[in-house]
């Protein structure tokens, strides 16, 4: 396959990779937010054979294989095509941005299994060429209303199971606005209609949150006939547990994380093997760069947690590394002049309060939300921002070795 090599301004794919400091990056969008264990092992092998063995977990619950070259890219594309993880063309691939609650179909507390709904939306996005005009970062989420919810994550169009109905949410500058509900059978039609209506009113705006009030009113009016009114508040939990997750009814899952979202190929391969031994069928991805699998019983779950710890994965949600977001930084990223992950690990070893974002540049790829402390790389130093994002004006610039003194220790 021929690949169009671009540098920036969009999200990479398998068919349209992106150049970075350590080679080409290819993003793999798993169908339904899950990768089969055999497929996960094959991807780990491909990451070593065709790339540099580094695999990143993204904020959109995807995988990125790094260190590819133009000659090796074809080999990866052949593997991913054989696994059925690639689309018919680059435009269909780019538009299929959808996150699914990672424990859908596992947690008995969910209203109903939303995986079929999510897959139907993905198929609709890929098949409808008119929707291929959606902006490259336009995204959907589908949540089952269970204990590990993604409903609090930002997506242009959100669907959430509520009882035996599905609520529809639209992204606004202040967060998700839940505008109505429909039946599970109609939810796919409504979600895709919302995307088409956005295309009709967007006037070159990149995301739904960029619409002005008048265009948002037009969008809501177009969707109103398809929706029932939501009564009462829509509380959204923010729960990202790791370790053994008991659900009752003799159902168990395990959650693990990778420091700053970076998996090595051998870690993914080993985790897939261990998950299989624990009775799992697949690996679920999450937008907070954690992986979840089902376990057959409490003994298998506990053994999997300890085995994951042994291969360097994070199994406790209190680990301080999880309060630091850090992009790959230099030398992996050509936009960065600082070794962000080296500096982030130094910070994680210190006692501190709050959260930290260590970014190689002002783009802030690792985190879009404000952080208590944001450090932005600039000519080998860091700009310091308190309670803001990387795009805010820094209060001062400091040397990399001085960043530890900025922490709110306690």
GROMACS .gro file of N, CA and C in nm, residues 115-194:
model
  240
  115UNK      N    1  -2.168  -0.244   2.330
  115UNK     CA    2  -2.071  -0.272   2.224
  115UNK      C    3  -2.135  -0.283   2.086
  116UNK      N    4  -2.250  -0.350   2.070
  116UNK     CA    5  -2.311  -0.352   1.936
  116UNK      C    6  -2.344  -0.213   1.884
  117UNK      N    7  -2.388  -0.125   1.973
  117UNK     CA    8  -2.419   0.012   1.934
  117UNK      C    9  -2.293   0.083   1.885
  118UNK      N   10  -2.183   0.066   1.959
  118UNK     CA   11  -2.057   0.130   1.921
  118UNK      C   12  -2.008   0.081   1.786
  119UNK      N   13  -2.013  -0.049   1.766
  119UNK     CA   14  -1.965  -0.104   1.638
  119UNK      C   15  -2.052  -0.059   1.522
  120UNK      N   16  -2.183  -0.044   1.545
  120UNK     CA   17  -2.271   0.003   1.439
  120UNK      C   18  -2.239   0.147   1.400
  121UNK      N   19  -2.205   0.230   1.498
  121UNK     CA   20  -2.165   0.368   1.468
  121UNK      C   21  -2.036   0.368   1.387
  122UNK      N   22  -1.941   0.286   1.427
  122UNK     CA   23  -1.815   0.279   1.352
  122UNK      C   24  -1.838   0.237   1.207
  123UNK      N   25  -1.920   0.136   1.188
  123UNK     CA   26  -1.948   0.091   1.052
  123UNK      C   27  -2.019   0.200   0.971
  124UNK      N   28  -2.109   0.273   1.038
  124UNK     CA   29  -2.177   0.381   0.971
  124UNK      C   30  -2.083   0.493   0.931
  125UNK      N   31  -1.989   0.527   1.018
  125UNK     CA   32  -1.891   0.630   0.986
  125UNK      C   33  -1.804   0.588   0.868
  126UNK      N   34  -1.760   0.463   0.869
  126UNK     CA   35  -1.672   0.416   0.763
  126UNK      C   36  -1.744   0.406   0.629
  127UNK      N   37  -1.873   0.372   0.631
  127UNK     CA   38  -1.946   0.347   0.507
  127UNK      C   39  -2.001   0.474   0.442
  128UNK      N   40  -2.032   0.575   0.521
  128UNK     CA   41  -2.096   0.696   0.469
  128UNK      C   42  -1.988   0.796   0.426
  129UNK      N   43  -1.964   0.807   0.298
  129UNK     CA   44  -1.856   0.893   0.249
  129UNK      C   45  -1.882   1.040   0.281
  130UNK      N   46  -2.007   1.081   0.297
  130UNK     CA   47  -2.036   1.220   0.333
  130UNK      C   48  -1.977   1.252   0.470
  131UNK      N   49  -1.977   1.155   0.561
  131UNK     CA   50  -1.922   1.177   0.695
  131UNK      C   51  -1.770   1.181   0.695
  132UNK      N   52  -1.707   1.142   0.587
  132UNK     CA   53  -1.562   1.149   0.580
  132UNK      C   54  -1.511   1.292   0.574
  133UNK      N   55  -1.604   1.388   0.560
  133UNK     CA   56  -1.567   1.529   0.565
  133UNK      C   57  -1.561   1.582   0.708
  134UNK      N   58  -1.594   1.500   0.807
  134UNK     CA   59  -1.581   1.543   0.946
  134UNK      C   60  -1.436   1.581   0.976
  135UNK      N   61  -1.414   1.681   1.060
  135UNK     CA   62  -1.276   1.716   1.097
  135UNK      C   63  -1.203   1.596   1.155
  136UNK      N   64  -1.072   1.593   1.138
  136UNK     CA   65  -0.994   1.474   1.173
  136UNK      C   66  -0.998   1.440   1.321
  137UNK      N   67  -1.022   1.537   1.407
  137UNK     CA   68  -1.025   1.509   1.550
  137UNK      C   69  -1.167   1.499   1.606
  138UNK      N   70  -1.268   1.504   1.521
  138UNK     CA   71  -1.407   1.491   1.564
  138UNK      C   72  -1.429   1.349   1.617
  139UNK      N   73  -1.485   1.338   1.738
  139UNK     CA   74  -1.493   1.206   1.799
  139UNK      C   75  -1.625   1.176   1.866
  140UNK      N   76  -1.650   1.046   1.889
  140UNK     CA   77  -1.769   0.994   1.954
  140UNK      C   78  -1.726   0.914   2.077
  141UNK      N   79  -1.818   0.901   2.173
  141UNK     CA   80  -1.799   0.805   2.281
  141UNK      C   81  -1.930   0.734   2.308
  142UNK      N   82  -1.919   0.611   2.354
  142UNK     CA   83  -2.034   0.528   2.388
  142UNK      C   84  -2.009   0.469   2.526
  143UNK      N   85  -2.101   0.494   2.619
  143UNK     CA   86  -2.082   0.455   2.758
  143UNK      C   87  -2.202   0.374   2.805
  144UNK      N   88  -2.174   0.269   2.884
  144UNK     CA   89  -2.281   0.183   2.931
  144UNK      C   90  -2.339   0.221   3.064
  145UNK      N   91  -2.290   0.331   3.124
  145UNK     CA   92  -2.340   0.371   3.254
  145UNK      C   93  -2.294   0.281   3.367
  146UNK      N   94  -2.180   0.213   3.346
  146UNK     CA   95  -2.132   0.120   3.448
  146UNK      C   96  -2.034   0.189   3.542
  147UNK      N   97  -1.967   0.111   3.625
  147UNK     CA   98  -1.883   0.168   3.730
  147UNK      C   99  -1.754   0.229   3.678
  148UNK      N  100  -1.706   0.186   3.563
  148UNK     CA  101  -1.587   0.246   3.501
  148UNK      C  102  -1.635   0.319   3.376
  149UNK      N  103  -1.679   0.441   3.398
  149UNK     CA  104  -1.747   0.518   3.294
  149UNK      C  105  -1.650   0.610   3.222
  150UNK      N  106  -1.675   0.631   3.092
  150UNK     CA  107  -1.599   0.729   3.016
  150UNK      C  108  -1.686   0.851   2.982
  151UNK      N  109  -1.805   0.860   3.040
  151UNK     CA  110  -1.898   0.967   3.005
  151UNK      C  111  -1.843   1.105   3.040
  152UNK      N  112  -1.746   1.112   3.130
  152UNK     CA  113  -1.687   1.240   3.164
  152UNK      C  114  -1.577   1.285   3.070
  153UNK      N  115  -1.538   1.198   2.976
  153UNK     CA  116  -1.437   1.235   2.878
  153UNK      C  117  -1.499   1.324   2.770
  154UNK      N  118  -1.416   1.404   2.705
  154UNK     CA  119  -1.468   1.494   2.602
  154UNK      C  120  -1.476   1.422   2.468
  155UNK      N  121  -1.592   1.433   2.408
  155UNK     CA  122  -1.614   1.383   2.272
  155UNK      C  123  -1.718   1.472   2.209
  156UNK      N  124  -1.712   1.489   2.079
  156UNK     CA  125  -1.808   1.577   2.013
  156UNK      C  126  -1.951   1.527   2.031
  157UNK      N  127  -1.969   1.397   2.016
  157UNK     CA  128  -2.101   1.336   2.032
  157UNK      C  129  -2.089   1.220   2.128
  158UNK      N  130  -2.168   1.224   2.236
  158UNK     CA  131  -2.160   1.122   2.340
  158UNK      C  132  -2.293   1.049   2.350
  159UNK      N  133  -2.284   0.917   2.367
  159UNK     CA  134  -2.401   0.834   2.392
  159UNK      C  135  -2.380   0.761   2.524
  160UNK      N  136  -2.484   0.762   2.607
  160UNK     CA  137  -2.471   0.697   2.737
  160UNK      C  138  -2.599   0.622   2.770
  161UNK      N  139  -2.585   0.495   2.806
  161UNK     CA  140  -2.701   0.415   2.844
  161UNK      C  141  -2.755   0.465   2.978
  162UNK      N  142  -2.885   0.491   2.979
  162UNK     CA  143  -2.955   0.536   3.101
  162UNK      C  144  -3.083   0.454   3.112
  163UNK      N  145  -3.083   0.360   3.206
  163UNK     CA  146  -3.194   0.267   3.210
  163UNK      C  147  -3.194   0.187   3.080
  164UNK      N  148  -3.308   0.181   3.014
  164UNK     CA  149  -3.317   0.112   2.885
  164UNK      C  150  -3.321   0.211   2.768
  165UNK      N  151  -3.276   0.335   2.795
  165UNK     CA  152  -3.268   0.437   2.691
  165UNK      C  153  -3.123   0.477   2.671
  166UNK      N  154  -3.101   0.563   2.571
  166UNK     CA  155  -2.968   0.613   2.543
  166UNK      C  156  -2.973   0.766   2.539
  167UNK      N  157  -2.893   0.830   2.624
  167UNK     CA  158  -2.887   0.977   2.626
  167UNK      C  159  -2.786   1.025   2.523
  168UNK      N  160  -2.817   1.138   2.460
  168UNK     CA  161  -2.728   1.199   2.362
  168UNK      C  162  -2.671   1.327   2.419
  169UNK      N  163  -2.538   1.339   2.413
  169UNK     CA  164  -2.471   1.459   2.461
  169UNK      C  165  -2.390   1.524   2.351
  170UNK      N  166  -2.385   1.658   2.353
  170UNK     CA  167  -2.307   1.736   2.258
  170UNK      C  168  -2.200   1.813   2.333
  171UNK      N  169  -2.081   1.819   2.275
  171UNK     CA  170  -1.971   1.890   2.340
  171UNK      C  171  -1.989   2.041   2.323
  172UNK      N  172  -1.966   2.114   2.430
  172UNK     CA  173  -1.972   2.259   2.431
  172UNK      C  174  -1.846   2.311   2.500
  173UNK      N  175  -1.819   2.441   2.496
  173UNK     CA  176  -1.700   2.493   2.564
  173UNK      C  177  -1.697   2.460   2.713
  174UNK      N  178  -1.813   2.440   2.775
  174UNK     CA  179  -1.817   2.409   2.918
  174UNK      C  180  -1.833   2.261   2.948
  175UNK      N  181  -1.826   2.176   2.845
  175UNK     CA  182  -1.839   2.032   2.867
  175UNK      C  183  -1.958   1.974   2.794
  176UNK      N  184  -1.993   1.851   2.828
  176UNK     CA  185  -2.101   1.780   2.758
  176UNK      C  186  -2.237   1.834   2.800
  177UNK      N  187  -2.319   1.866   2.701
  177UNK     CA  188  -2.458   1.908   2.723
  177UNK      C  189  -2.548   1.794   2.679
  178UNK      N  190  -2.615   1.730   2.775
  178UNK     CA  191  -2.702   1.617   2.745
  178UNK      C  192  -2.838   1.671   2.703
  179UNK      N  193  -2.876   1.651   2.577
  179UNK     CA  194  -2.990   1.722   2.521
  179UNK      C  195  -3.115   1.637   2.508
  180UNK      N  196  -3.104   1.505   2.523
  180UNK     CA  197  -3.223   1.422   2.511
  180UNK      C  198  -3.187   1.275   2.511
  181UNK      N  199  -3.290   1.192   2.496
  181UNK     CA  200  -3.265   1.048   2.495
  181UNK      C  201  -3.351   0.982   2.389
  182UNK      N  202  -3.307   0.863   2.350
  182UNK     CA  203  -3.377   0.786   2.249
  182UNK      C  204  -3.366   0.639   2.284
  183UNK      N  205  -3.422   0.554   2.200
  183UNK     CA  206  -3.414   0.410   2.224
  183UNK      C  207  -3.279   0.357   2.174
  184UNK      N  208  -3.235   0.243   2.226
  184UNK     CA  209  -3.111   0.183   2.175
  184UNK      C  210  -3.118   0.155   2.025
  185UNK      N  211  -3.235   0.117   1.974
  185UNK     CA  212  -3.248   0.087   1.831
  185UNK      C  213  -3.230   0.211   1.744
  186UNK      N  214  -3.265   0.328   1.797
  186UNK     CA  215  -3.256   0.452   1.718
  186UNK      C  216  -3.129   0.530   1.745
  187UNK      N  217  -3.050   0.489   1.844
  187UNK     CA  218  -2.937   0.570   1.888
  187UNK      C  219  -2.832   0.589   1.780
  188UNK      N  220  -2.805   0.487   1.702
  188UNK     CA  221  -2.705   0.499   1.596
  188UNK      C  222  -2.750   0.600   1.493
  189UNK      N  223  -2.876   0.591   1.451
  189UNK     CA  224  -2.930   0.685   1.354
  189UNK      C  225  -2.921   0.828   1.405
  190UNK      N  226  -2.952   0.851   1.532
  190UNK     CA  227  -2.949   0.985   1.589
  190UNK      C  228  -2.806   1.038   1.596
  191UNK      N  229  -2.712   0.953   1.639
  191UNK     CA  230  -2.573   0.996   1.650
  191UNK      C  231  -2.516   1.037   1.514
  192UNK      N  232  -2.542   0.956   1.412
  192UNK     CA  233  -2.491   0.989   1.279
  192UNK      C  234  -2.563   1.111   1.221
  193UNK      N  235  -2.691   1.126   1.255
  193UNK     CA  236  -2.763   1.246   1.210
  193UNK      C  237  -2.704   1.371   1.274
  194UNK      N  238  -2.663   1.361   1.400
  194UNK     CA  239  -2.599   1.475   1.466
  194UNK      C  240  -2.471   1.515   1.395
   0.00000   0.00000   0.00000
